[in-house]
XYZ file of C-alpha atoms in Angstrom:
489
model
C -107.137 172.981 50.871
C -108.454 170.407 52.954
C -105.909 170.051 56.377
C -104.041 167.188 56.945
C -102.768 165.041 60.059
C -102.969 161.896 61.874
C -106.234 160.666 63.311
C -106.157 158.733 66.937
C -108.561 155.775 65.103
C -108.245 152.382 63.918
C -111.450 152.720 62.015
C -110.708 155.146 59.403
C -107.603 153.867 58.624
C -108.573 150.240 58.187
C -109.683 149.207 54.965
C -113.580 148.884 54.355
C -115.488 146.731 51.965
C -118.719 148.202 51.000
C -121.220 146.366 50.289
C -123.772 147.884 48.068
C -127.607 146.822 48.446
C -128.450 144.520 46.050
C -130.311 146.625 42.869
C -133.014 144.709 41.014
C -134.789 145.719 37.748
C -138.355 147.013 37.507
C -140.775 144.394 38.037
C -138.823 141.742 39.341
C -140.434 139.880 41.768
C -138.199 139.338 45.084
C -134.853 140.281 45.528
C -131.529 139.444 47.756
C -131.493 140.274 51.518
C -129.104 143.260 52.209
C -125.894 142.237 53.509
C -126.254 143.307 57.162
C -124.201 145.669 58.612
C -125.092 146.885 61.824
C -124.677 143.073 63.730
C -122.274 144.739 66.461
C -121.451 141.315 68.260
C -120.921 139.313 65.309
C -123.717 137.249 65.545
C -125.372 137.390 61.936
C -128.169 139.465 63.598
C -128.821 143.325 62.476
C -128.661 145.367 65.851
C -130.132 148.632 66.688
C -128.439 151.484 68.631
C -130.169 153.756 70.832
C -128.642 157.003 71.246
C -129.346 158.469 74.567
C -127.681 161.734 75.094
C -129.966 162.914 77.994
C -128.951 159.825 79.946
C -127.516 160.132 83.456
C -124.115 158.238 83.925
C -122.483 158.060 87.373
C -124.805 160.686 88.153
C -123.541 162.937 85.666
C -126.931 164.398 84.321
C -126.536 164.523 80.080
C -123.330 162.703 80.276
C -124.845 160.420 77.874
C -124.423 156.642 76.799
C -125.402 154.454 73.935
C -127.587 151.652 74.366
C -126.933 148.692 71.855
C -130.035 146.378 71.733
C -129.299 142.785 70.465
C -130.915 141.019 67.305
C -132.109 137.793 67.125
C -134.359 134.817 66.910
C -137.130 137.143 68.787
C -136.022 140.340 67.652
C -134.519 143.058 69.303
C -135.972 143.511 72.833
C -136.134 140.234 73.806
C -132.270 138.943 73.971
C -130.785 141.938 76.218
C -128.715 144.727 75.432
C -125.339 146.573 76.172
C -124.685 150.042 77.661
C -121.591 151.923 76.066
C -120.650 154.831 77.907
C -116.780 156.970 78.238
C -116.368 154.656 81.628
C -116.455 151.718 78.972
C -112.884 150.380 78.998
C -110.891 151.514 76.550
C -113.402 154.174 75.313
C -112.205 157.677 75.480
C -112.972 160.494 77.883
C -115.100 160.508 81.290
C -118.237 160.857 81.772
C -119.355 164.355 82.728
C -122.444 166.374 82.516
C -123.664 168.329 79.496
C -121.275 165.586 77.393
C -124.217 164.283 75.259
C -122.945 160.947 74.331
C -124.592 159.630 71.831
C -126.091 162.552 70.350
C -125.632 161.289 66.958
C -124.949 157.279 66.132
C -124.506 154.871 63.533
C -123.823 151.031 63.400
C -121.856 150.443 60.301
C -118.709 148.083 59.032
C -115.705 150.492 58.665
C -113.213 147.651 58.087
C -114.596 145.080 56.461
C -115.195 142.153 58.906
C -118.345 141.849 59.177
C -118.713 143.120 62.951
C -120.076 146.790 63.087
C -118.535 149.722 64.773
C -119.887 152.338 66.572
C -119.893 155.488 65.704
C -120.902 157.892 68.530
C -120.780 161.964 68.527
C -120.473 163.733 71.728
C -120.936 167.499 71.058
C -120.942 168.540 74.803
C -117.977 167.396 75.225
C -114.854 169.691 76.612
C -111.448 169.111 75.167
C -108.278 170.452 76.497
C -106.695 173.328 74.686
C -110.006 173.460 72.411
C -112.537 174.751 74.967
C -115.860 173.837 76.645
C -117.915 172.362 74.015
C -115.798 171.500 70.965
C -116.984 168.239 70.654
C -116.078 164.776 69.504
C -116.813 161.828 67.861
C -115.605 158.459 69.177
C -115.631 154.790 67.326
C -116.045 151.838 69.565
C -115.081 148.541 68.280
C -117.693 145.445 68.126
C -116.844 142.145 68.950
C -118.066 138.493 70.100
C -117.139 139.343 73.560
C -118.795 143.093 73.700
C -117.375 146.204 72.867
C -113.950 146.756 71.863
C -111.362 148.796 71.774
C -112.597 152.780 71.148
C -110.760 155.666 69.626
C -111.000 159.385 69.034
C -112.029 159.895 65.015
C -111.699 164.238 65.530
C -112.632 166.228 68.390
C -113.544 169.737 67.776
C -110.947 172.737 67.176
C -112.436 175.604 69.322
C -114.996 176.322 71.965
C -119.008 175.605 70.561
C -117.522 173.798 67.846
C -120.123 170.944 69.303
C -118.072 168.777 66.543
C -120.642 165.126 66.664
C -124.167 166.499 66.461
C -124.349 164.644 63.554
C -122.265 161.675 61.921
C -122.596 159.209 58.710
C -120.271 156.845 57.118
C -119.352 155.770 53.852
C -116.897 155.505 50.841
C -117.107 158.543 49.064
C -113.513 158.203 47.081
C -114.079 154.951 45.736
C -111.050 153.362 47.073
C -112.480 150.934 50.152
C -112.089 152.885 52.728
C -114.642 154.777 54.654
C -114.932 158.261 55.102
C -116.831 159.787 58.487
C -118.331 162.695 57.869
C -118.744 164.948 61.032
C -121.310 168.017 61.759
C -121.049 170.495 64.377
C -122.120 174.206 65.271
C -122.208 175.786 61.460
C -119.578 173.290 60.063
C -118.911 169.926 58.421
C -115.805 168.157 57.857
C -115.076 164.939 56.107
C -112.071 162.317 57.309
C -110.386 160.931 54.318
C -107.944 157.602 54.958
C -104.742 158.289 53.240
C -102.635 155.167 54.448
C -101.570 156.156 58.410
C -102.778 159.784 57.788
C -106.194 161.210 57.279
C -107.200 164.362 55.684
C -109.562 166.183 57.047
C -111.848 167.756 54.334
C -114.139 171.134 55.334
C -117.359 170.014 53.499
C -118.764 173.608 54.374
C -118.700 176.117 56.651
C -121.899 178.342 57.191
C -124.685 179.595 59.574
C -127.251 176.304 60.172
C -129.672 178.200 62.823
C -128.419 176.233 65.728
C -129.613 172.939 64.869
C -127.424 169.499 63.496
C -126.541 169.204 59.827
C -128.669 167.112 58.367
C -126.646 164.088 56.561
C -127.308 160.884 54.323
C -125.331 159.507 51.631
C -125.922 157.974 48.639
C -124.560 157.370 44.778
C -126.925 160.078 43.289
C -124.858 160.614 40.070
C -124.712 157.457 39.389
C -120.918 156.739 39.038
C -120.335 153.738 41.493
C -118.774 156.079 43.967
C -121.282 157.253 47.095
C -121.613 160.925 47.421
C -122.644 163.280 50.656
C -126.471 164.772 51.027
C -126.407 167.474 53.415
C -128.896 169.945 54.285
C -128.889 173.220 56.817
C -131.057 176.298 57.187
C -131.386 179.358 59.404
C -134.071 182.352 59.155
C -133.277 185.712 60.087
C -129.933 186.007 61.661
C -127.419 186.877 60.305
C -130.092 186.072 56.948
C -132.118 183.701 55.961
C -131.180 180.991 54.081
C -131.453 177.027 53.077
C -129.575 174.328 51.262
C -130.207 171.007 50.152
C -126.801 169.662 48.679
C -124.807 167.051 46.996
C -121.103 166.606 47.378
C -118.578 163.944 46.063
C -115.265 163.921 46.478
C -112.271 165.488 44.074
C -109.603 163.417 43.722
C -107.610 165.742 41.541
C -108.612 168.609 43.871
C -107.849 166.898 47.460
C -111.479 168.029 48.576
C -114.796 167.831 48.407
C -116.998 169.233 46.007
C -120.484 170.314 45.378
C -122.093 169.271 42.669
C -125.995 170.043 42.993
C -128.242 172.065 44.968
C -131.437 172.997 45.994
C -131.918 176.033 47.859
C -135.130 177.713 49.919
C -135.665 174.258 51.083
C -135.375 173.481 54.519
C -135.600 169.871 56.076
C -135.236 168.011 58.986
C -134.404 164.756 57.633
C -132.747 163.218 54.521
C -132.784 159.526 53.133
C -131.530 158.069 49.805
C -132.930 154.633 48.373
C -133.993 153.574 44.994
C -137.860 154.059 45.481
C -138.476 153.373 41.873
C -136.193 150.266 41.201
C -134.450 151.621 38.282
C -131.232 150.721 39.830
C -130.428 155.353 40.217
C -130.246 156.403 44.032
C -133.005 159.055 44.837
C -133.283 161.420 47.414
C -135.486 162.062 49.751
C -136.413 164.951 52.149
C -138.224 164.702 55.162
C -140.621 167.544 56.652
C -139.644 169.605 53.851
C -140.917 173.236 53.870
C -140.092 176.308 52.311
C -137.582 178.772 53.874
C -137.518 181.854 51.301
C -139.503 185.194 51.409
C -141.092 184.577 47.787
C -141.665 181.208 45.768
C -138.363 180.804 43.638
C -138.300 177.056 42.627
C -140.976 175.168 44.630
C -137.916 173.767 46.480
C -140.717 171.155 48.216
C -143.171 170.656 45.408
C -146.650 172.399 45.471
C -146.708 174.696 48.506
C -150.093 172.925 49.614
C -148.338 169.858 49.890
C -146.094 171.429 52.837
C -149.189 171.549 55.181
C -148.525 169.382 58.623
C -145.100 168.416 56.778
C -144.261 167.213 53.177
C -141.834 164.574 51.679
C -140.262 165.311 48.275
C -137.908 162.878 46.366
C -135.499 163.835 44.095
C -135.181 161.013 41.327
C -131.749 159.870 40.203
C -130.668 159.550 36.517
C -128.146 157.056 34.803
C -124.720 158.198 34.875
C -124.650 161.451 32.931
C -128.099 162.086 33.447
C -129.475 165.021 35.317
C -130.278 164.214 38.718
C -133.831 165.630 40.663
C -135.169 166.247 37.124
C -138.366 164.240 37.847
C -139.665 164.738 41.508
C -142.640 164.376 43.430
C -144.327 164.884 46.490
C -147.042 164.436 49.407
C -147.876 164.673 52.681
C -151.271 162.953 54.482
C -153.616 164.428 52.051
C -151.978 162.801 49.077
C -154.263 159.858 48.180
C -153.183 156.634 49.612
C -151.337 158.246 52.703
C -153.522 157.905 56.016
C -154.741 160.592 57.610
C -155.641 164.730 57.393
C -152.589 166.724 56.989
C -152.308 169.054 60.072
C -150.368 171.851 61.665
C -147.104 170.546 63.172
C -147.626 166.826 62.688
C -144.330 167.158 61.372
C -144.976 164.413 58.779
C -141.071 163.130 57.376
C -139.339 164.590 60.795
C -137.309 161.151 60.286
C -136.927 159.251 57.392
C -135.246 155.752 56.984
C -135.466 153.126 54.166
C -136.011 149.612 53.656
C -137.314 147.287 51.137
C -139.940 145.124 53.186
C -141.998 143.251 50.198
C -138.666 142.634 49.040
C -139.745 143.314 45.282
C -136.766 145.225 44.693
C -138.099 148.787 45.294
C -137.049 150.436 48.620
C -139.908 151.881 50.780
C -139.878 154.656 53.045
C -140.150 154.783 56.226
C -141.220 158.475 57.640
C -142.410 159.295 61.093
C -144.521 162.125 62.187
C -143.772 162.802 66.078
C -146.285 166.253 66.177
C -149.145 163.915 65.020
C -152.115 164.010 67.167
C -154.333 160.614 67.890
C -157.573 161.684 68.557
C -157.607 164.195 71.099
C -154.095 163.274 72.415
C -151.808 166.048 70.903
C -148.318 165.209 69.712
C -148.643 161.389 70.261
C -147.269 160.442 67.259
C -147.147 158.186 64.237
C -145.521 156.748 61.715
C -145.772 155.075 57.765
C -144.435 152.443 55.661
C -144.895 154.913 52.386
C -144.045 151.698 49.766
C -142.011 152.095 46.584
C -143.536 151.311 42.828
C -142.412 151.568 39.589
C -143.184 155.243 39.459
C -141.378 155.642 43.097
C -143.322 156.616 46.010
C -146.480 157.506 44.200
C -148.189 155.874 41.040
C -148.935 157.463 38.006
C -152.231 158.880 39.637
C -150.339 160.768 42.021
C -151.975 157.950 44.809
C -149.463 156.748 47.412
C -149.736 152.764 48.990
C -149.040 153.450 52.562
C -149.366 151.549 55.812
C -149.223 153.744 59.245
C -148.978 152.913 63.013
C -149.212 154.453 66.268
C -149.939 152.963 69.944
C -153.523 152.874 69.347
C -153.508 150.192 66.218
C -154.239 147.177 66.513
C -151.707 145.113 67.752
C -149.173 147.977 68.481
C -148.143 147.600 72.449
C -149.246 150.741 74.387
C -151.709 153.679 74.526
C -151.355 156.579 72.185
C -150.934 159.417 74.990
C -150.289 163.555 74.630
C -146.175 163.999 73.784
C -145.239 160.347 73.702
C -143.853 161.627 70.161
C -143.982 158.266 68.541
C -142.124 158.150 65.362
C -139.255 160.951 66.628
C -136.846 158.557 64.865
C -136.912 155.570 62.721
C -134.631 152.501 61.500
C -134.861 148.937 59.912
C -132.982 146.600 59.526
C -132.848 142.336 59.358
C -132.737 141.652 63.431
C -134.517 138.227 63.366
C -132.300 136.732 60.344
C -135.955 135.851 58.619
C -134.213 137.405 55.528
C -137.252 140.485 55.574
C -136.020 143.796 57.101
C -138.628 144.756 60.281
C -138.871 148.538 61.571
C -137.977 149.840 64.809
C -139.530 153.069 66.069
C -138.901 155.581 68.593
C -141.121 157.493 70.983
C -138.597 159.701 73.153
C -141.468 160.827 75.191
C -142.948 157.689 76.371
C -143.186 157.723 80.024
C -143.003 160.537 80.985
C -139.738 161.146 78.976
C -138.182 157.850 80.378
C -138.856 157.029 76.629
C -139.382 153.227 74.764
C -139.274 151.738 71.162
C -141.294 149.575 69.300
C -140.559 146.579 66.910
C -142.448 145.965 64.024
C -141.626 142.812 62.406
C -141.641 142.935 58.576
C -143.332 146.509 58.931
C -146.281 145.347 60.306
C -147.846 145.619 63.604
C -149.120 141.729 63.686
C -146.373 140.615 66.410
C -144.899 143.756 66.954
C -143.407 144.533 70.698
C -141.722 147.144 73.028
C -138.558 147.936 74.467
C -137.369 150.402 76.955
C -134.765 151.573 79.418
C -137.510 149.587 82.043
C -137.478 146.527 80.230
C -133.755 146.277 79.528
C -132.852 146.973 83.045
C -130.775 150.001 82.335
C -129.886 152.498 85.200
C -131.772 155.720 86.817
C -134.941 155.093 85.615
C -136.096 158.337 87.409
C -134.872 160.296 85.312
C -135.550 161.761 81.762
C -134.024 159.639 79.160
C -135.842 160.396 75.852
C -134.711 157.075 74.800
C -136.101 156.110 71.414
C -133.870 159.391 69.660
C -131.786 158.729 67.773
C -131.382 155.593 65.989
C -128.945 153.404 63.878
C -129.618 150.261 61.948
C -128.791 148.568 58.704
């Protein structure tokens, strides 16, 4: 049974309107600007934040900060940014090495107002009478003035727990408040608002090979309620194994439960969005590849399609339906998709989603940071994969794609050897034009100082550049990666 106690947070216990993107039948021609929800000063401008975990603060190497870059007339880039760190007032904790703020973030509206909160992990972080490394994830308040007050959602309950590797948000029990879901080293939990009190839920508890739980959410049974995507693999020790799941919440039970799986499939990024406008989340999975000794399922499609990285989409039903029935997939030699599948180009290592013709269909945004540009290895890339009545590809099996790295035209920059362009993606509305644009990442710009680029409506026409440089933040001699990860909405 899940364990229950009080949480040190405003955020989860406040109530939260969620606002669902606006769904639009097949074939209609424009639909509704999403309700923004990542405008962290209130503004009625969609922000971005810039996780920077390998940031020195008070030269504390890795202490970590988060970097919130402003939206507005311009964009982001061009009207300043913020720098939240633990020496922000009222934010918990100190700044120490090895903390990793900001390993994981997202911008999203727990309560309601309008104004987003921050939701920042910090995995490295020590916590008395829980050991070196349990972890933490903190929510900072947004306001017109800057940041606000900051809590403690859960810190982690033993040594290596590394609790805030990963973090999402949303309401999975159907009664306006939002739940934060939390991964660490082999674990995830789920906070559940029950008035003062929270419960907090074990979602699973298993070997993930060292690396971040992969999480996303989405209403993939159709019910009106959101559900949890999560994803984890490990090969060899203690065995070898990988899940894709789906979990929504029990109300009768007091926990969550799991309700659909995939397994030999191993990702490194998930995204849900209704790709094929029939109003049914789908799900998509992002450098998909197949982690079993012998082919069971075709967890990621035709094994071909794996090469350099594939992206398969699970298709949601209507309610009562059977979810992931109809799937497909591709990778850059699917027709329509730019460029020669490779060896690690790592095609769908991130994975966000956005609806930039505004025709009602999301698109997908996937970047591929192991792509080589000519001779310049692991320069990166990334696509605008668009969404059709069939989903991602038409009834030919043909993709409509648009891609970008720093040598097209009108992209700021020069495609270079491990600028991994396309290590992390987001969009969101950050000009108030009413079109979502794209922002992408390219930790190893600079030497590893790290940048991002905006690409207004998903196109490079206009598009610009932002970086630790440009926005005057600190210790520019050291290696930021800035550009991973990212959060907008």
């Amino acid at each position: 049974m899940p364990q229950r106690r009080r949480i040190l947070t405003y955020a989860i216990a406040a109530a939260a309107t969620v606002t669902a993107g606006l769904v639009l039948p097949s074939g209609t021609a424009t639909a509704a600007p999403r309700a923004v929800t990542s405008d962290f000063n209130g503004d009625g401008y969609a922000d971005v934040a810039v996780g920077v975990p390998d940031g020195t603060v008070g030269g504390k190497a890795k202490a970590g900060y988060v970097n919130i870059v402003w939206g507005g007339p311009k964009g982001v880039g061009a009207h300043g940014s913020i720098r939240v760190t633990q020496s922000t007032p009222e934010t918990p904790g100190t700044p120490e090495a090895g903390d990793r703020f900001g390993a994981s973030v997202e911008l999203t509206d727990l309560n309601g107002d309008g104004i987003a909160e921050l939701l920042a992990g910090v995995p490295g972080e020590d916590v008395t009478d829980r050991g070196t490394d349990a972890g933490m994830v903190i929510a900072v308040g947004g306001s017109k003035n800057g940041p606000g007050p900051g809590s403690t959602v859960l810190t982690g309950p033993s040594p290596s727990a590394a609790y805030g590797r990963s973090v999402t948000a949303a309401d999975l029990t159907g009664d306006g408040n939002k739940e934060i879901v939390i991964g660490g080293t082999d674990k995830v939990v789920a906070t559940v608002a029950q008035g003062e009190d929270s419960m907090i839920a074990t979602v699973v508890t298993a070997p993930m090979g060292g690396r971040a739980p992969v999480l996303t959410t989405g209403d993939f049974d159709s019910d009106g309620v959101a559900d949890l995507a999560l994803a984890y693999w490990t090969r060899g020790a203690p065995s070898t194994q990988s899940h894709v799941r789906l979990w929504k919440w029990d109300a009768d039970r007091s926990e969550m439960a799991n309700f659909w799986n995939t397994d030999n499939a191993g990702v490194t990024a998930l995204a849900a969005g209704d790709f094929d406008g029939d109003g049914n989340d789908d799900l998509a999975l992002g450098e998909c590849r197949e982690i079993a000794d012998e082919n069971i399922d075709d967890p990621c499609g035709p094994e071909p399609l794996a090469k350099g990285g594939g992206i398969h989409v699970h298709y949601g039903s209507p309610a009562g339906g059977s979810f992931g029935s109809r799937a497909q997939t591709l990778n850059q030699d699917t027709a329509g998709v730019p460029g020669v599948a490779e060896d690690g180009d790592r095609f769908g290592a991130s994975l966000a989603v956005t609806d930039t013709d505004r025709d009602g269909r999301d698109d997908l945004i996937a970047g591929a940071p192991g792509e080589a540009i000519g001779t310049k290895a692991k320069a990166g890339a990334a696509w605008l994969l668009h969404g059709g009545t069939k989903g991602l590809l038409d009834a030919d099996g043909a993709a409509a794609a648009d891609t970008w790295n720093q040598d097209t035209a009108g992209v700021p920059g020069v495609a270079e050897a491990g600028d991994a362009f396309g290590a992390a993606v987001a969009a969101g509305d950050h000009n108030g034009d009413g079109t979502p644009d794209v922002t992408v990442g390219s930790p190893g710009e600079n030497a590893s100082l790290g940048a991002a680029w905006l690409l207004p409506k998903g196109a490079a026409n206009g598009s610009t550049a932002f970086s630790p440089r440009t926005l005057g933040l600190p210790d520019l001699s050291t290696a930021h990666k800035y550009g991973k990860p990212l959060s907008s909405h």
